[in-house]
Amino acid sequence: MTQDSLDTQAAEWWHTEIIDMKPGEIRYRGYPIEALIGRIGFAEMIWLMTRGELPTQAQSTLLEAALMSAVDHGPQAPSIAIARMAMTCGSSLNNAMASAVNVLDDVHGGAGEQAVELYQSIEKRLSGGMPLVEATEAELNAWRERHGKIVPGFGHRFHPVDPRAPRLLQLIDEAAERHEVDGRYAAIAREIERQLAEAKGKPIPLNIDGATAAIYAELAFPAPLARGLFCLSRSVGILAHAWEQKCQGGRNKGPMPKGWLWRYDGHPPRRVGDAPPETSA
């Protein structure tokens, strides 16, 4: 093979539309980095990198609100607790952050993605001409058949009303009044909340996952990116807690306070050499 063909083959091994780079030149999605620095914020950069274009100011404002709202929820959140425990084991900041982000999965961290999927499924029924109430009821039934009784994005084990959710919906409402977003997904979230309360006989309020999912859906993010965006958001809280624990010191702090022990449900005390119980043939 000629050198030119080898160079071409090497260049084709990875190919991307995200970054172009030469000695002394860096371009993201075609924009030179020096033109972006100092002119756009981090949320706008996230949009550019994941969506291919710079957002409008309205889109950037909603995205930033969603990102900052989910930054932290204290050491009762597994990801935050894991970051702090990792630091007491002598880990570096990057190891603590990686350990914490790795648990942002289906149960802790995945509800936003699942809520976007649910909202989008309801929206498909709406686009097919089904009224909101009927579309929501039908899709909730279908969701439960596929996934079980838990509806992602609603209810909270700690907050009677998640204080973050109403404010995020308010921001969607204000953007919809300015015709910056449609507002359809906020309406879907509210209708799910209404139907859950009616079915349960008590409020099952929207939580942070459901509220940020409404923003991500309004902004047309694919559902899997909602989880990735949550990881970006929560990484800020993870970093802050890991650094605080580093500064506080402490070694091998477990997940339970000193002196607390777990419940043992196993075999009662026995000695090596005790005869095993006889079993019937």
Short mmCIF file of C-alpha atoms in Angstrom, two decimals:
data_model
loop_
_atom_site.label_atom_id
_atom_site.label_comp_id
_atom_site.label_asym_id
_atom_site.label_seq_id
_atom_site.Cartn_x
_atom_site.Cartn_y
_atom_site.Cartn_z
CA MET A 1 0.00 0.00 0.00
CA THR A 2 1.15 3.54 -0.69
CA GLN A 3 1.72 6.05 2.11
CA ASP A 4 -1.31 8.04 0.94
CA SER A 5 -3.55 4.97 1.15
CA LEU A 6 -2.16 4.13 4.60
CA ASP A 7 -2.82 7.68 5.76
CA THR A 8 -6.37 7.48 4.40
CA GLN A 9 -6.97 4.14 6.07
CA ALA A 10 -5.67 5.50 9.38
CA ALA A 11 -7.84 8.62 9.11
CA GLU A 12 -10.93 6.49 8.45
CA TRP A 13 -10.37 4.31 11.53
CA TRP A 14 -12.20 6.92 13.62
CA HIS A 15 -14.50 9.44 11.97
CA THR A 16 -16.52 12.15 13.67
CA GLU A 17 -18.59 15.22 12.94
CA ILE A 18 -17.83 16.64 16.39
CA ILE A 19 -14.23 17.83 16.32
CA ASP A 20 -11.75 18.78 13.63
CA MET A 21 -8.16 19.34 14.69
CA LYS A 22 -4.87 20.23 13.09
CA PRO A 23 -1.66 21.57 14.64
CA GLY A 24 -2.62 24.93 16.08
CA GLU A 25 -6.33 24.57 15.17
CA ILE A 26 -9.32 23.13 17.06
CA ARG A 27 -12.88 23.33 15.77
CA TYR A 28 -16.02 22.02 17.47
CA ARG A 29 -18.81 21.38 14.95
CA GLY A 30 -16.97 23.78 12.65
CA TYR A 31 -16.56 26.60 15.18
CA PRO A 32 -13.00 27.58 16.14
CA ILE A 33 -12.49 27.11 19.86
CA GLU A 34 -11.07 30.61 20.29
CA ALA A 35 -14.33 32.06 18.92
CA LEU A 36 -16.39 30.04 21.43
CA ILE A 37 -14.30 30.75 24.53
CA GLY A 38 -15.79 33.65 26.45
CA ARG A 39 -18.82 33.84 24.15
CA ILE A 40 -20.87 30.77 25.07
CA GLY A 41 -21.57 29.03 28.37
CA PHE A 42 -21.23 25.41 29.43
CA ALA A 43 -24.88 24.55 28.76
CA GLU A 44 -24.58 25.98 25.26
CA MET A 45 -21.43 23.93 24.71
CA ILE A 46 -23.25 20.78 25.83
CA TRP A 47 -25.99 21.55 23.32
CA LEU A 48 -23.49 22.17 20.52
CA MET A 49 -21.61 18.95 21.22
CA THR A 50 -24.69 16.72 21.51
CA ARG A 51 -27.00 18.37 18.99
CA GLY A 52 -24.66 19.78 16.36
CA GLU A 53 -25.75 23.44 16.46
CA LEU A 54 -25.67 26.27 18.96
CA PRO A 55 -28.94 26.65 20.90
CA THR A 56 -31.12 29.69 20.98
CA GLN A 57 -31.03 31.72 24.17
CA ALA A 58 -34.41 30.25 25.16
CA GLN A 59 -33.20 26.69 24.64
CA SER A 60 -30.00 27.39 26.56
CA THR A 61 -31.93 28.88 29.48
CA LEU A 62 -34.19 25.84 29.87
CA LEU A 63 -31.32 23.39 29.50
CA GLU A 64 -29.28 25.24 32.12
CA ALA A 65 -32.21 25.22 34.54
CA ALA A 66 -32.60 21.45 34.17
CA LEU A 67 -28.88 20.83 34.58
CA MET A 68 -28.44 22.95 37.71
CA SER A 69 -31.60 21.68 39.41
CA ALA A 70 -30.37 18.08 39.73
CA VAL A 71 -26.81 18.77 40.85
CA ASP A 72 -27.12 17.35 44.38
CA HIS A 73 -29.47 15.57 46.75
CA GLY A 74 -27.19 14.89 49.68
CA PRO A 75 -25.47 11.74 50.99
CA GLN A 76 -28.77 9.86 51.08
CA ALA A 77 -28.39 9.65 47.29
CA PRO A 78 -26.29 6.54 46.52
CA SER A 79 -24.01 8.36 44.07
CA ILE A 80 -23.14 11.06 46.62
CA ALA A 81 -22.64 8.56 49.45
CA ILE A 82 -20.39 6.42 47.25
CA ALA A 83 -18.25 9.44 46.34
CA ARG A 84 -17.73 10.27 50.01
CA MET A 85 -17.01 6.66 50.97
CA ALA A 86 -14.52 6.33 48.13
CA MET A 87 -12.59 9.32 49.43
CA THR A 88 -12.38 7.80 52.92
CA CYS A 89 -10.85 4.71 51.30
CA GLY A 90 -8.00 6.83 49.97
CA SER A 91 -9.29 7.23 46.41
CA SER A 92 -8.41 10.17 44.20
CA LEU A 93 -11.08 12.64 43.12
CA ASN A 94 -11.37 11.10 39.66
CA ASN A 95 -11.75 7.59 41.12
CA ALA A 96 -14.41 8.79 43.56
CA MET A 97 -16.29 10.51 40.73
CA ALA A 98 -16.07 7.46 38.48
CA SER A 99 -17.30 5.17 41.27
CA ALA A 100 -20.27 7.46 41.88
CA VAL A 101 -21.23 7.99 38.24
CA ASN A 102 -21.12 4.24 37.66
CA VAL A 103 -24.19 3.73 39.87
CA LEU A 104 -26.33 6.24 37.96
CA ASP A 105 -28.22 3.41 36.33
CA ASP A 106 -31.83 2.27 35.90
CA VAL A 107 -32.95 2.73 39.52
CA HIS A 108 -30.75 5.66 40.62
CA GLY A 109 -30.30 8.00 37.68
CA GLY A 110 -32.36 6.34 34.97
CA ALA A 111 -35.83 7.66 35.80
CA GLY A 112 -35.37 10.78 33.68
CA GLU A 113 -34.66 8.75 30.57
CA GLN A 114 -37.61 6.48 31.35
CA ALA A 115 -39.90 9.46 31.90
CA VAL A 116 -38.93 10.96 28.54
CA GLU A 117 -39.75 7.63 26.91
CA LEU A 118 -43.15 7.62 28.63
CA TYR A 119 -43.91 11.22 27.66
CA GLN A 120 -42.90 10.60 24.06
CA SER A 121 -45.10 7.52 23.87
CA ILE A 122 -48.07 9.57 25.08
CA GLU A 123 -47.21 12.31 22.59
CA LYS A 124 -47.31 9.77 19.75
CA ARG A 125 -50.87 8.92 20.72
CA LEU A 126 -51.70 12.64 20.81
CA SER A 127 -50.22 13.10 17.35
CA GLY A 128 -52.43 10.26 16.19
CA GLY A 129 -55.49 12.22 17.26
CA MET A 130 -56.18 10.71 20.68
CA PRO A 131 -57.24 13.24 23.38
CA LEU A 132 -54.80 13.89 26.23
CA VAL A 133 -56.80 12.10 28.94
CA GLU A 134 -57.32 8.95 26.87
CA ALA A 135 -53.76 8.95 25.49
CA THR A 136 -52.29 9.23 28.99
CA GLU A 137 -54.51 6.53 30.44
CA ALA A 138 -53.78 4.13 27.58
CA GLU A 139 -50.03 4.63 27.74
CA LEU A 140 -49.90 4.38 31.54
CA ASN A 141 -51.66 1.03 31.29
CA ALA A 142 -49.27 -0.09 28.55
CA TRP A 143 -46.28 1.12 30.58
CA ARG A 144 -47.34 -0.83 33.65
CA GLU A 145 -47.83 -3.97 31.58
CA ARG A 146 -44.29 -3.65 30.21
CA HIS A 147 -42.43 -2.33 33.24
CA GLY A 148 -44.48 -2.86 36.40
CA LYS A 149 -46.34 -0.51 38.71
CA ILE A 150 -43.67 2.19 39.21
CA VAL A 151 -44.19 5.23 37.00
CA PRO A 152 -40.84 7.03 36.53
CA GLY A 153 -40.69 10.69 37.43
CA PHE A 154 -43.47 10.71 40.04
CA GLY A 155 -43.48 10.37 43.82
CA HIS A 156 -40.58 10.84 46.20
CA ARG A 157 -39.45 8.82 49.19
CA PHE A 158 -38.33 11.96 51.06
CA HIS A 159 -40.24 15.01 49.82
CA PRO A 160 -44.05 15.23 50.04
CA VAL A 161 -43.66 17.67 47.13
CA ASP A 162 -40.29 17.88 45.42
CA PRO A 163 -39.50 21.62 45.63
CA ARG A 164 -37.61 21.55 42.34
CA ALA A 165 -40.43 20.24 40.16
CA PRO A 166 -43.02 23.07 40.31
CA ARG A 167 -40.38 25.68 39.50
CA LEU A 168 -39.16 23.75 36.46
CA LEU A 169 -42.71 23.37 35.16
CA GLN A 170 -43.22 27.09 35.70
CA LEU A 171 -40.22 27.79 33.48
CA ILE A 172 -41.71 25.59 30.76
CA ASP A 173 -45.03 27.43 31.08
CA GLU A 174 -43.31 30.80 30.75
CA ALA A 175 -41.34 29.63 27.72
CA ALA A 176 -44.54 28.28 26.15
CA GLU A 177 -46.27 31.63 26.67
CA ARG A 178 -43.42 33.22 24.70
CA HIS A 179 -43.81 30.50 22.03
CA GLU A 180 -40.29 29.25 22.69
CA VAL A 181 -41.47 25.69 23.34
CA ASP A 182 -44.74 23.92 22.70
CA GLY A 183 -45.63 23.13 26.31
CA ARG A 184 -47.12 19.80 25.34
CA TYR A 185 -44.85 17.73 27.54
CA ALA A 186 -45.57 19.84 30.61
CA ALA A 187 -49.26 19.19 29.96
CA ILE A 188 -48.54 15.46 29.66
CA ALA A 189 -46.63 15.47 32.97
CA ARG A 190 -49.51 17.24 34.71
CA GLU A 191 -52.06 14.81 33.31
CA ILE A 192 -50.02 11.82 34.51
CA GLU A 193 -49.84 13.44 37.94
CA ARG A 194 -53.62 13.96 37.94
CA GLN A 195 -54.37 10.38 36.91
CA LEU A 196 -51.97 8.90 39.45
CA ALA A 197 -53.60 10.90 42.24
CA GLU A 198 -57.04 9.83 41.08
CA ALA A 199 -56.02 6.16 40.94
CA LYS A 200 -54.16 6.16 44.28
CA GLY A 201 -56.55 8.41 46.16
CA LYS A 202 -53.66 10.64 47.22
CA PRO A 203 -51.17 12.94 45.47
CA ILE A 204 -48.21 11.33 43.70
CA PRO A 205 -46.40 14.55 42.75
CA LEU A 206 -43.97 15.09 39.94
CA ASN A 207 -40.35 14.79 41.07
CA ILE A 208 -37.04 16.12 39.75
CA ASP A 209 -36.69 13.31 37.22
CA GLY A 210 -40.15 13.88 35.80
CA ALA A 211 -39.70 17.65 35.70
CA THR A 212 -36.30 17.62 34.00
CA ALA A 213 -37.66 14.98 31.62
CA ALA A 214 -40.40 17.42 30.62
CA ILE A 215 -37.74 20.02 29.79
CA TYR A 216 -35.59 17.56 27.86
CA ALA A 217 -38.63 16.37 25.92
CA GLU A 218 -39.71 19.95 25.18
CA LEU A 219 -36.18 20.56 23.87
CA ALA A 220 -36.37 17.40 21.70
CA PHE A 221 -33.50 15.54 23.35
CA PRO A 222 -33.56 11.79 22.63
CA ALA A 223 -34.48 9.84 25.77
CA PRO A 224 -31.03 8.21 26.30
CA LEU A 225 -29.41 11.66 26.36
CA ALA A 226 -31.62 12.56 29.34
CA ARG A 227 -29.68 10.06 31.43
CA GLY A 228 -26.37 11.36 30.10
CA LEU A 229 -27.38 14.91 30.95
CA PHE A 230 -28.33 13.81 34.47
CA CYS A 231 -24.86 12.26 34.82
CA LEU A 232 -23.31 15.59 33.81
CA SER A 233 -25.51 17.44 36.27
CA ARG A 234 -24.99 15.13 39.25
CA SER A 235 -21.24 15.03 38.62
CA VAL A 236 -21.05 18.56 40.01
CA GLY A 237 -22.54 17.47 43.34
CA ILE A 238 -20.39 14.34 43.31
CA LEU A 239 -17.26 16.44 42.88
CA ALA A 240 -18.28 18.87 45.63
CA HIS A 241 -18.99 16.12 48.16
CA ALA A 242 -15.85 14.16 47.28
CA TRP A 243 -13.73 17.28 47.75
CA GLU A 244 -15.48 18.17 51.02
CA GLN A 245 -14.84 14.66 52.34
CA LYS A 246 -11.20 14.94 51.27
CA CYS A 247 -10.89 18.20 53.22
CA GLN A 248 -12.70 16.79 56.28
CA GLY A 249 -10.49 13.71 56.37
CA GLY A 250 -11.62 10.41 57.85
CA ARG A 251 -10.81 6.84 56.90
CA ASN A 252 -13.07 3.99 55.78
CA LYS A 253 -16.37 5.57 56.77
CA GLY A 254 -19.01 2.99 55.96
CA PRO A 255 -22.58 3.54 54.85
CA MET A 256 -23.92 3.22 58.42
CA PRO A 257 -23.04 5.23 61.55
CA LYS A 258 -20.51 3.77 63.96
CA GLY A 259 -22.08 1.26 66.33
CA TRP A 260 -24.98 0.40 64.03
CA LEU A 261 -25.05 -3.17 62.75
CA TRP A 262 -27.10 -4.94 60.16
CA ARG A 263 -29.68 -7.63 60.88
CA TYR A 264 -28.38 -11.16 60.51
CA ASP A 265 -30.88 -13.68 59.15
CA GLY A 266 -28.57 -16.66 58.71
CA HIS A 267 -27.82 -19.87 60.55
CA PRO A 268 -27.62 -19.71 64.39
CA PRO A 269 -24.17 -20.08 65.97
CA ARG A 270 -22.55 -23.48 65.36
CA ARG A 271 -19.13 -25.14 65.59
CA VAL A 272 -16.96 -26.68 62.95
CA GLY A 273 -17.54 -30.41 63.17
CA ASP A 274 -21.20 -30.21 64.16
CA ALA A 275 -23.14 -32.84 62.29
CA PRO A 276 -25.42 -31.43 59.62
CA PRO A 277 -29.13 -32.06 60.22
CA GLU A 278 -30.47 -35.30 58.84
CA THR A 279 -32.50 -34.96 55.68
CA SER A 280 -35.21 -37.29 54.56
CA ALA A 281 -34.46 -39.32 51.43
#
